[in-house]
Short mmCIF file of C-alpha atoms in Angstrom, two decimals:
data_model
loop_
_atom_site.label_atom_id
_atom_site.label_comp_id
_atom_site.label_asym_id
_atom_site.label_seq_id
_atom_site.Cartn_x
_atom_site.Cartn_y
_atom_site.Cartn_z
CA UNK A 604 35.88 197.12 79.84
CA UNK A 605 34.41 200.59 80.15
CA UNK A 606 35.51 202.88 82.98
CA UNK A 607 32.88 205.31 84.23
CA UNK A 608 33.66 208.21 86.52
CA UNK A 609 30.42 209.21 88.24
CA UNK A 610 30.30 212.64 89.88
CA UNK A 611 27.25 213.42 92.04
CA UNK A 612 26.76 216.68 93.88
CA UNK A 613 23.15 217.26 94.94
CA UNK A 614 22.66 218.35 98.54
CA UNK A 615 19.77 215.89 98.62
CA UNK A 616 20.15 212.12 98.84
CA UNK A 617 18.40 209.48 96.78
CA UNK A 618 16.90 206.24 98.04
CA UNK A 619 14.93 204.10 95.64
CA UNK A 620 12.22 203.22 98.18
CA UNK A 621 11.55 206.78 99.39
CA UNK A 622 9.39 209.12 97.33
CA UNK A 623 9.56 212.48 99.11
CA UNK A 624 12.36 215.06 98.98
CA UNK A 625 14.66 212.89 96.91
CA UNK A 626 17.36 214.08 94.53
CA UNK A 627 16.18 213.76 90.95
CA UNK A 628 19.66 214.22 89.50
CA UNK A 629 20.96 211.38 91.70
CA UNK A 630 17.98 209.27 90.63
CA UNK A 631 18.91 209.82 86.98
CA UNK A 632 22.52 208.91 87.77
CA UNK A 633 21.44 205.68 89.45
CA UNK A 634 19.21 204.90 86.47
CA UNK A 635 22.09 205.44 84.05
CA UNK A 636 24.47 203.16 85.95
CA UNK A 637 21.82 200.46 86.43
CA UNK A 638 20.99 200.43 82.72
CA UNK A 639 24.67 200.36 81.80
CA UNK A 640 25.17 197.33 84.06
CA UNK A 641 22.11 195.58 82.59
CA UNK A 642 23.78 195.60 79.20
CA UNK A 643 26.18 192.91 80.36
CA UNK A 644 29.11 195.03 79.19
CA UNK A 645 31.95 194.91 81.67
CA UNK A 646 32.12 198.22 83.52
CA UNK A 647 34.04 199.67 86.42
CA UNK A 648 32.50 202.67 88.20
CA UNK A 649 34.35 205.21 90.32
CA UNK A 650 31.86 207.31 92.27
CA UNK A 651 32.92 210.64 93.74
CA UNK A 652 30.11 212.02 95.89
CA UNK A 653 30.92 215.71 96.26
CA UNK A 654 28.30 216.36 98.91
CA UNK A 655 30.02 213.84 101.19
CA UNK A 656 33.61 214.49 100.17
CA UNK A 657 33.69 218.19 99.38
CA UNK A 658 36.66 219.40 97.32
CA UNK A 659 38.79 222.14 98.82
CA UNK A 660 38.55 225.61 97.34
CA UNK A 661 41.69 226.71 95.56
CA UNK A 662 43.77 229.47 97.15
CA UNK A 663 47.03 231.27 96.45
CA UNK A 664 49.15 228.35 97.69
CA UNK A 665 47.35 226.01 95.27
CA UNK A 666 47.85 228.39 92.35
CA UNK A 667 51.54 228.80 93.19
CA UNK A 668 52.04 225.04 93.36
CA UNK A 669 50.09 224.36 90.17
CA UNK A 670 52.13 226.90 88.19
CA UNK A 671 55.47 226.06 89.81
CA UNK A 672 58.27 225.02 87.47
CA UNK A 673 60.90 222.46 88.23
CA UNK A 674 60.88 220.12 91.21
CA UNK A 675 58.02 220.65 93.63
CA UNK A 676 58.58 220.84 97.35
CA UNK A 677 57.02 218.32 99.71
CA UNK A 678 54.53 220.97 100.80
CA UNK A 679 53.56 221.69 97.18
CA UNK A 680 52.99 217.98 96.52
CA UNK A 681 50.66 217.87 99.52
CA UNK A 682 48.79 220.96 98.33
CA UNK A 683 48.20 219.33 94.92
CA UNK A 684 47.43 215.87 96.27
CA UNK A 685 43.63 216.13 96.01
CA UNK A 686 43.87 217.64 92.53
CA UNK A 687 46.23 214.84 91.44
CA UNK A 688 43.76 212.23 92.66
CA UNK A 689 40.85 213.89 90.85
CA UNK A 690 42.83 214.19 87.62
CA UNK A 691 43.90 210.53 87.80
CA UNK A 692 40.23 209.50 88.03
CA UNK A 693 39.47 211.62 84.97
CA UNK A 694 42.39 210.18 83.00
CA UNK A 695 41.24 206.62 83.76
CA UNK A 696 37.65 207.27 82.67
CA UNK A 697 36.10 206.50 79.30
CA UNK A 698 32.80 208.11 80.25
CA UNK A 699 32.32 210.91 82.78
CA UNK A 700 28.81 211.12 84.20
CA UNK A 701 27.89 214.23 86.17
CA UNK A 702 24.54 214.32 87.97
CA UNK A 703 23.76 217.83 89.12
CA UNK A 704 20.82 220.04 90.07
CA UNK A 705 20.69 223.63 88.93
CA UNK A 706 21.24 225.96 91.88
CA UNK A 707 20.56 229.65 91.26
CA UNK A 708 20.83 229.03 87.50
CA UNK A 709 24.31 227.51 87.82
CA UNK A 710 26.24 224.58 89.23
CA UNK A 711 26.52 223.76 92.95
CA UNK A 712 29.59 225.22 94.65
CA UNK A 713 31.05 221.77 95.30
CA UNK A 714 30.92 220.95 91.59
CA UNK A 715 32.65 224.21 90.66
CA UNK A 716 35.32 223.40 93.27
CA UNK A 717 35.77 219.98 91.64
CA UNK A 718 36.24 221.57 88.20
CA UNK A 719 38.80 223.98 89.66
CA UNK A 720 40.73 221.00 91.01
CA UNK A 721 40.30 218.99 87.81
CA UNK A 722 41.33 221.50 85.15
CA UNK A 723 45.00 222.25 85.67
CA UNK A 724 47.86 223.54 83.59
CA UNK A 725 50.24 220.87 82.25
CA UNK A 726 47.80 218.19 83.42
CA UNK A 727 44.57 218.65 81.49
CA UNK A 728 45.58 221.58 79.28
CA UNK A 729 48.69 223.24 77.95
CA UNK A 730 49.40 226.96 77.69
CA UNK A 731 51.51 228.34 74.87
CA UNK A 732 51.56 232.01 73.87
CA UNK A 733 52.86 230.95 70.45
CA UNK A 734 49.23 230.04 69.70
CA UNK A 735 48.35 233.73 69.73
CA UNK A 736 45.04 234.74 71.25
CA UNK A 737 44.07 231.14 72.03
CA UNK A 738 47.00 229.83 74.09
CA UNK A 739 45.05 227.12 75.96
CA UNK A 740 44.70 223.64 74.48
CA UNK A 741 43.15 220.52 76.09
CA UNK A 742 45.58 217.62 76.40
CA UNK A 743 43.11 214.78 77.12
CA UNK A 744 40.79 213.26 74.53
CA UNK A 745 38.60 210.32 73.57
CA UNK A 746 36.02 210.60 76.35
CA UNK A 747 32.31 211.26 76.55
CA UNK A 748 30.66 213.48 79.15
CA UNK A 749 27.07 212.87 80.22
CA UNK A 750 25.28 215.60 82.22
CA UNK A 751 22.17 214.42 84.07
CA UNK A 752 20.50 217.54 85.43
CA UNK A 753 17.37 218.71 87.17
CA UNK A 754 15.89 222.15 87.56
CA UNK A 755 12.80 223.68 89.10
CA UNK A 756 11.68 225.71 86.10
CA UNK A 757 11.65 224.92 82.39
CA UNK A 758 12.81 226.14 78.99
CA UNK A 759 16.55 225.95 79.70
CA UNK A 760 17.59 223.78 76.77
CA UNK A 761 19.36 225.13 73.69
CA UNK A 762 16.95 227.06 71.52
CA UNK A 763 14.41 227.48 74.31
CA UNK A 764 13.25 230.71 75.94
CA UNK A 765 15.40 230.55 79.09
CA UNK A 766 18.59 229.01 77.72
CA UNK A 767 20.40 232.32 78.28
CA UNK A 768 19.82 231.81 82.02
CA UNK A 769 21.22 228.28 82.03
CA UNK A 770 24.70 228.63 83.49
CA UNK A 771 24.81 224.96 84.47
CA UNK A 772 24.71 223.10 81.16
CA UNK A 773 26.41 225.80 79.11
CA UNK A 774 29.29 226.08 81.59
CA UNK A 775 29.85 222.32 81.81
CA UNK A 776 29.69 221.92 78.03
CA UNK A 777 32.30 224.68 77.70
CA UNK A 778 34.58 222.91 80.20
CA UNK A 779 34.01 219.40 78.79
CA UNK A 780 36.97 219.46 76.35
CA UNK A 781 39.32 220.17 79.27
CA UNK A 782 38.24 216.84 80.76
CA UNK A 783 39.02 215.12 77.47
CA UNK A 784 35.38 214.90 76.42
CA UNK A 785 34.84 214.93 72.68
CA UNK A 786 31.14 214.10 73.00
CA UNK A 787 28.67 215.88 75.28
CA UNK A 788 25.22 214.58 76.18
CA UNK A 789 22.65 216.31 78.34
CA UNK A 790 19.40 215.03 79.83
CA UNK A 791 17.36 217.07 82.28
CA UNK A 792 14.20 216.74 84.35
CA UNK A 793 12.14 219.95 84.52
CA UNK A 794 9.24 221.63 86.36
CA UNK A 795 10.32 220.36 89.79
CA UNK A 796 9.08 223.46 91.63
CA UNK A 797 5.65 223.21 90.01
CA UNK A 798 5.08 219.66 91.33
CA UNK A 799 2.30 219.00 88.83
CA UNK A 800 1.63 216.67 85.90
CA UNK A 801 4.26 218.52 83.83
CA UNK A 802 6.92 217.60 86.37
CA UNK A 803 5.87 213.96 86.40
CA UNK A 804 5.88 213.83 82.59
CA UNK A 805 9.26 215.57 82.37
CA UNK A 806 10.76 213.23 84.94
CA UNK A 807 9.51 210.14 83.13
CA UNK A 808 10.78 211.49 79.82
CA UNK A 809 14.21 212.06 81.38
CA UNK A 810 14.24 208.50 82.76
CA UNK A 811 13.38 207.14 79.30
CA UNK A 812 16.10 209.25 77.68
CA UNK A 813 18.67 208.11 80.26
CA UNK A 814 17.76 204.48 79.59
CA UNK A 815 18.23 204.93 75.84
CA UNK A 816 21.52 206.83 76.22
CA UNK A 817 23.01 204.28 78.63
CA UNK A 818 21.98 201.47 76.32
CA UNK A 819 23.61 203.23 73.37
CA UNK A 820 26.87 204.03 75.17
CA UNK A 821 27.16 200.54 76.67
CA UNK A 822 27.30 198.84 73.28
CA UNK A 823 30.81 197.46 72.58
CA UNK A 824 32.90 199.56 70.20
CA UNK A 825 34.15 197.86 67.06
#
């Protein structure tokens, strides 16, 4: 069995039978899961829809509880409850799929809030000053992270003209090891704001790439 944790965060919804004003990133996520299921490989999906269940923003009480040593108080346990639930979902996952649009060249606020809840000292990373200038070390491993993105412009992939403006993919790839991801895959649909033949071609290409990736990842490991 493969356990997939699916994180969606677009402010827009996606319905297969509606064509206008639909979330492309959610469409790619649905395509990935559908293709994975078609493989016949046994899979369990946990879907956390961040636009419906928005994570809390961390504050000073959260930081104090997360860094507390010794036995936590009842209040501290309650403060960390949402983070504990998010981290448990990550620990149980073999594949983490994140479908996300690019907002203002970065990730949606709800997705950043999820990462802030997910990456926590003594849970997903350790901190040891004996390591010198690199005291942080991820403690989870063996997972794959799939980013299914959409953006209005183009040229944001590695090696392309606007990659330096892409604070969505680059940020998530940097954080991936702290979710236990040893493999990172990215597929994106482009040209959404142009709404022309380039957008249609880019969207179809992304759908084809998602189908191939899901088929590859759904093959049983030997």
